[in-house]
Amino acid sequence: MKLEIARGLFFVSALGVASLAAAAWHEPGPQVLTSDPEHCPLPRGQAAKVVQPDGDLLLLLFGLSQGLRGQS
């Protein structure tokens, strides 16, 4: 096989792979599924309840961040 033919086949195959990769790269963007932004159904058996933050959460995060530091 001549070198020019091999280069041509390689170029065509590389172009095909690049075009397939570009086609697979495209992903749909974020979009709104419902027209009513207030409508957000909850699963059955769950009622909407207000969650109060725990006062110890900040202490826990501080302790975890201190534990990540190396002891010097």
Tab-separated table of N, CA, C and O in Angstrom:
chain	number	residue	atom	x	y	z
A	1	MET	N	0.858	-1.160	0.000
A	1	MET	CA	0.000	0.000	0.000
A	1	MET	C	0.908	1.227	0.000
A	1	MET	O	1.868	1.299	0.755
A	2	LYS	N	0.567	2.166	-0.825
A	2	LYS	CA	1.377	3.375	-0.913
A	2	LYS	C	1.169	4.246	0.316
A	2	LYS	O	0.135	4.179	0.984
A	3	LEU	N	2.169	5.052	0.596
A	3	LEU	CA	2.123	5.932	1.752
A	3	LEU	C	1.012	6.966	1.635
A	3	LEU	O	0.346	7.290	2.620
A	4	GLU	N	0.754	7.463	0.442
A	4	GLU	CA	-0.286	8.469	0.244
A	4	GLU	C	-1.668	7.882	0.517
A	4	GLU	O	-2.534	8.532	1.094
A	5	ILE	N	-1.896	6.647	0.122
A	5	ILE	CA	-3.187	5.996	0.357
A	5	ILE	C	-3.377	5.750	1.859
A	5	ILE	O	-4.462	5.968	2.405
A	6	ALA	N	-2.312	5.314	2.533
A	6	ALA	CA	-2.393	5.076	3.973
A	6	ALA	C	-2.672	6.377	4.728
A	6	ALA	O	-3.484	6.409	5.653
A	7	ARG	N	-2.017	7.459	4.310
A	7	ARG	CA	-2.275	8.755	4.939
A	7	ARG	C	-3.710	9.202	4.712
A	7	ARG	O	-4.354	9.739	5.620
A	8	GLY	N	-4.203	8.991	3.512
A	8	GLY	CA	-5.585	9.373	3.199
A	8	GLY	C	-6.588	8.594	4.028
A	8	GLY	O	-7.546	9.159	4.567
A	9	LEU	N	-6.373	7.279	4.148
A	9	LEU	CA	-7.276	6.468	4.962
A	9	LEU	C	-7.205	6.870	6.440
A	9	LEU	O	-8.230	6.919	7.131
A	10	PHE	N	-6.008	7.143	6.920
A	10	PHE	CA	-5.854	7.583	8.300
A	10	PHE	C	-6.560	8.914	8.534
A	10	PHE	O	-7.247	9.111	9.544
A	11	PHE	N	-6.424	9.838	7.580
A	11	PHE	CA	-7.062	11.139	7.701
A	11	PHE	C	-8.580	11.015	7.706
A	11	PHE	O	-9.263	11.638	8.519
A	12	VAL	N	-9.110	10.188	6.815
A	12	VAL	CA	-10.563	9.994	6.738
A	12	VAL	C	-11.074	9.343	8.028
A	12	VAL	O	-12.115	9.738	8.571
A	13	SER	N	-10.355	8.355	8.529
A	13	SER	CA	-10.804	7.705	9.761
A	13	SER	C	-10.692	8.651	10.958
A	13	SER	O	-11.569	8.659	11.828
A	14	ALA	N	-9.642	9.457	11.021
A	14	ALA	CA	-9.509	10.417	12.113
A	14	ALA	C	-10.604	11.475	12.049
A	14	ALA	O	-11.161	11.871	13.079
A	15	LEU	N	-10.952	11.909	10.852
A	15	LEU	CA	-12.029	12.870	10.693
A	15	LEU	C	-13.366	12.263	11.111
A	15	LEU	O	-14.192	12.914	11.750
A	16	GLY	N	-13.587	11.001	10.795
A	16	GLY	CA	-14.816	10.320	11.203
A	16	GLY	C	-14.914	10.178	12.709
A	16	GLY	O	-15.980	10.397	13.300
A	17	VAL	N	-13.817	9.808	13.341
A	17	VAL	CA	-13.818	9.677	14.798
A	17	VAL	C	-14.049	11.029	15.451
A	17	VAL	O	-14.811	11.145	16.427
A	18	ALA	N	-13.436	12.082	14.937
A	18	ALA	CA	-13.613	13.416	15.508
A	18	ALA	C	-15.050	13.900	15.336
A	18	ALA	O	-15.618	14.515	16.249
A	19	SER	N	-15.662	13.606	14.202
A	19	SER	CA	-17.046	14.036	14.003
A	19	SER	C	-17.997	13.246	14.898
A	19	SER	O	-18.967	13.793	15.425
A	20	LEU	N	-17.736	11.962	15.105
A	20	LEU	CA	-18.561	11.182	16.030
A	20	LEU	C	-18.406	11.681	17.468
A	20	LEU	O	-19.386	11.745	18.219
A	21	ALA	N	-17.190	12.032	17.849
A	21	ALA	CA	-16.971	12.560	19.194
A	21	ALA	C	-17.670	13.901	19.374
A	21	ALA	O	-18.245	14.171	20.431
A	22	ALA	N	-17.643	14.744	18.357
A	22	ALA	CA	-18.329	16.035	18.443
A	22	ALA	C	-19.837	15.844	18.521
A	22	ALA	O	-20.529	16.563	19.250
A	23	ALA	N	-20.379	14.865	17.807
A	23	ALA	CA	-21.813	14.607	17.865
A	23	ALA	C	-22.214	14.035	19.227
A	23	ALA	O	-23.282	14.354	19.755
A	24	ALA	N	-21.372	13.215	19.827
A	24	ALA	CA	-21.682	12.641	21.129
A	24	ALA	C	-21.474	13.657	22.247
A	24	ALA	O	-22.040	13.506	23.330
A	25	TRP	N	-20.674	14.689	22.010
A	25	TRP	CA	-20.394	15.681	23.036
A	25	TRP	C	-21.617	16.546	23.315
A	25	TRP	O	-21.817	17.013	24.419
A	26	HIS	N	-22.456	16.769	22.325
A	26	HIS	CA	-23.602	17.658	22.478
A	26	HIS	C	-24.580	17.078	23.482
A	26	HIS	O	-25.052	15.958	23.342
A	27	GLU	N	-24.873	17.861	24.515
A	27	GLU	CA	-25.846	17.464	25.519
A	27	GLU	C	-26.908	18.551	25.583
A	27	GLU	O	-26.605	19.730	25.434
A	28	PRO	N	-28.146	18.170	25.814
A	28	PRO	CA	-29.191	19.199	25.891
A	28	PRO	C	-28.992	20.092	27.103
A	28	PRO	O	-28.521	19.654	28.153
A	29	GLY	N	-29.336	21.357	26.959
A	29	GLY	CA	-29.177	22.313	28.042
A	29	GLY	C	-30.288	22.202	29.063
A	29	GLY	O	-31.272	21.483	28.868
A	30	PRO	N	-30.148	22.895	30.186
A	30	PRO	CA	-31.199	22.854	31.203
A	30	PRO	C	-32.458	23.541	30.693
A	30	PRO	O	-32.391	24.554	29.984
A	31	GLN	N	-33.585	22.987	31.060
A	31	GLN	CA	-34.845	23.567	30.626
A	31	GLN	C	-35.899	23.354	31.703
A	31	GLN	O	-35.777	22.463	32.532
A	32	VAL	N	-36.916	24.177	31.678
A	32	VAL	CA	-38.003	24.083	32.638
A	32	VAL	C	-38.973	23.019	32.157
A	32	VAL	O	-39.407	23.028	31.009
A	33	LEU	N	-39.306	22.076	33.045
A	33	LEU	CA	-40.180	20.981	32.650
A	33	LEU	C	-41.649	21.351	32.741
A	33	LEU	O	-42.462	20.850	31.990
A	34	THR	N	-42.011	22.211	33.661
A	34	THR	CA	-43.404	22.613	33.800
A	34	THR	C	-43.507	24.108	33.563
A	34	THR	O	-42.553	24.859	33.760
A	35	SER	N	-44.678	24.543	33.175
A	35	SER	CA	-44.876	25.965	32.939
A	35	SER	C	-45.152	26.704	34.247
A	35	SER	O	-45.022	27.907	34.319
A	36	ASP	N	-45.563	25.976	35.309
A	36	ASP	CA	-45.861	26.581	36.595
A	36	ASP	C	-44.679	26.383	37.533
A	36	ASP	O	-44.436	25.275	38.004
A	37	PRO	N	-43.897	27.436	37.837
A	37	PRO	CA	-42.719	27.252	38.694
A	37	PRO	C	-43.077	26.931	40.143
A	37	PRO	O	-42.258	26.424	40.886
A	38	GLU	N	-44.304	27.222	40.564
A	38	GLU	CA	-44.718	26.937	41.937
A	38	GLU	C	-45.117	25.482	42.124
A	38	GLU	O	-45.230	24.992	43.228
A	39	HIS	N	-45.348	24.775	41.035
A	39	HIS	CA	-45.813	23.394	41.113
A	39	HIS	C	-44.620	22.468	41.275
A	39	HIS	O	-43.814	22.292	40.377
A	40	CYS	N	-44.513	21.877	42.446
A	40	CYS	CA	-43.446	20.931	42.717
A	40	CYS	C	-44.036	19.842	43.594
A	40	CYS	O	-44.050	19.968	44.821
A	41	PRO	N	-44.546	18.775	43.012
A	41	PRO	CA	-45.222	17.758	43.819
A	41	PRO	C	-44.247	16.986	44.699
A	41	PRO	O	-43.111	16.743	44.326
A	42	LEU	N	-44.724	16.632	45.896
A	42	LEU	CA	-43.938	15.833	46.824
A	42	LEU	C	-44.323	14.371	46.682
A	42	LEU	O	-45.446	14.060	46.275
A	43	PRO	N	-43.429	13.470	46.998
A	43	PRO	CA	-43.786	12.054	46.978
A	43	PRO	C	-44.892	11.764	47.990
A	43	PRO	O	-45.084	12.493	48.958
A	44	ARG	N	-45.616	10.671	47.757
A	44	ARG	CA	-46.696	10.295	48.656
A	44	ARG	C	-46.172	10.012	50.053
A	44	ARG	O	-45.127	9.402	50.222
A	45	GLY	N	-46.892	10.443	51.054
A	45	GLY	CA	-46.516	10.168	52.426
A	45	GLY	C	-45.573	11.191	53.022
A	45	GLY	O	-45.221	11.099	54.185
A	46	GLN	N	-45.152	12.163	52.245
A	46	GLN	CA	-44.263	13.196	52.779
A	46	GLN	C	-45.019	14.516	52.799
A	46	GLN	O	-45.558	14.946	51.799
A	47	ALA	N	-45.037	15.122	53.922
A	47	ALA	CA	-45.649	16.440	54.042
A	47	ALA	C	-44.532	17.479	54.070
A	47	ALA	O	-43.407	17.203	54.480
A	48	ALA	N	-44.873	18.679	53.638
A	48	ALA	CA	-43.882	19.748	53.653
A	48	ALA	C	-43.674	20.193	55.089
A	48	ALA	O	-44.614	20.576	55.774
A	49	LYS	N	-42.468	20.103	55.592
A	49	LYS	CA	-42.174	20.536	56.946
A	49	LYS	C	-40.946	21.424	56.929
A	49	LYS	O	-40.047	21.271	56.107
A	50	VAL	N	-40.940	22.350	57.856
A	50	VAL	CA	-39.842	23.302	57.945
A	50	VAL	C	-38.738	22.671	58.788
A	50	VAL	O	-38.975	22.196	59.890
A	51	VAL	N	-37.541	22.673	58.260
A	51	VAL	CA	-36.398	22.094	58.961
A	51	VAL	C	-35.621	23.225	59.605
A	51	VAL	O	-35.210	24.169	58.941
A	52	GLN	N	-35.428	23.119	60.910
A	52	GLN	CA	-34.648	24.108	61.639
A	52	GLN	C	-33.192	23.669	61.656
A	52	GLN	O	-32.905	22.512	61.942
A	53	PRO	N	-32.272	24.582	61.344
A	53	PRO	CA	-30.865	24.193	61.353
A	53	PRO	C	-30.390	23.887	62.772
A	53	PRO	O	-30.816	24.509	63.741
A	54	ASP	N	-29.512	22.931	62.868
A	54	ASP	CA	-28.968	22.517	64.148
A	54	ASP	C	-27.825	23.454	64.532
A	54	ASP	O	-26.996	23.818	63.698
A	55	GLY	N	-27.761	23.848	65.789
A	55	GLY	CA	-26.714	24.747	66.246
A	55	GLY	C	-25.348	24.086	66.271
A	55	GLY	O	-24.320	24.760	66.244
A	56	ASP	N	-25.315	22.757	66.333
A	56	ASP	CA	-24.040	22.052	66.411
A	56	ASP	C	-23.411	21.820	65.039
A	56	ASP	O	-22.297	21.327	64.956
A	57	LEU	N	-24.125	22.185	63.979
A	57	LEU	CA	-23.598	21.944	62.642
A	57	LEU	C	-22.331	22.758	62.389
A	57	LEU	O	-21.359	22.251	61.839
A	58	LEU	N	-22.345	24.023	62.808
A	58	LEU	CA	-21.162	24.855	62.610
A	58	LEU	C	-19.975	24.310	63.403
A	58	LEU	O	-18.843	24.287	62.908
A	59	LEU	N	-20.236	23.833	64.610
A	59	LEU	CA	-19.178	23.247	65.420
A	59	LEU	C	-18.624	21.982	64.776
A	59	LEU	O	-17.412	21.739	64.769
A	60	LEU	N	-19.512	21.167	64.198
A	60	LEU	CA	-19.074	19.960	63.512
A	60	LEU	C	-18.200	20.296	62.311
A	60	LEU	O	-17.138	19.710	62.109
A	61	LEU	N	-18.641	21.269	61.508
A	61	LEU	CA	-17.849	21.654	60.335
A	61	LEU	C	-16.495	22.223	60.741
A	61	LEU	O	-15.479	21.960	60.097
A	62	PHE	N	-16.473	23.005	61.808
A	62	PHE	CA	-15.200	23.550	62.280
A	62	PHE	C	-14.271	22.436	62.751
A	62	PHE	O	-13.081	22.429	62.442
A	63	GLY	N	-14.823	21.477	63.471
A	63	GLY	CA	-14.010	20.360	63.939
A	63	GLY	C	-13.481	19.517	62.797
A	63	GLY	O	-12.338	19.067	62.815
A	64	LEU	N	-14.324	19.303	61.778
A	64	LEU	CA	-13.863	18.530	60.626
A	64	LEU	C	-12.779	19.258	59.861
A	64	LEU	O	-11.814	18.652	59.396
A	65	SER	N	-12.920	20.581	59.726
A	65	SER	CA	-11.887	21.327	58.999
A	65	SER	C	-10.579	21.352	59.791
A	65	SER	O	-9.495	21.352	59.207
A	66	GLN	N	-10.666	21.374	61.120
A	66	GLN	CA	-9.455	21.348	61.926
A	66	GLN	C	-8.791	19.967	61.859
A	66	GLN	O	-7.574	19.862	61.924
A	67	GLY	N	-9.599	18.932	61.753
A	67	GLY	CA	-9.057	17.586	61.684
A	67	GLY	C	-8.374	17.298	60.367
A	67	GLY	O	-7.515	16.414	60.273
A	68	LEU	N	-8.739	18.045	59.316
A	68	LEU	CA	-8.110	17.835	58.013
A	68	LEU	C	-6.705	18.397	57.960
A	68	LEU	O	-5.907	18.002	57.121
A	69	ARG	N	-6.417	19.336	58.842
A	69	ARG	CA	-5.078	19.916	58.862
A	69	ARG	C	-4.086	18.934	59.415
A	69	ARG	O	-4.396	18.161	60.333
A	70	GLY	N	-2.904	18.950	58.913
A	70	GLY	CA	-1.849	18.082	59.432
A	70	GLY	C	-1.370	18.585	60.782
A	70	GLY	O	-1.352	19.789	61.041
A	71	GLN	N	-1.006	17.692	61.646
A	71	GLN	CA	-0.510	18.106	62.952
A	71	GLN	C	0.944	18.534	62.816
A	71	GLN	O	1.773	17.791	62.323
A	72	SER	N	1.218	19.773	63.263
A	72	SER	CA	2.594	20.262	63.153
A	72	SER	C	3.147	20.641	64.486
A	72	SER	O	2.535	20.733	65.460
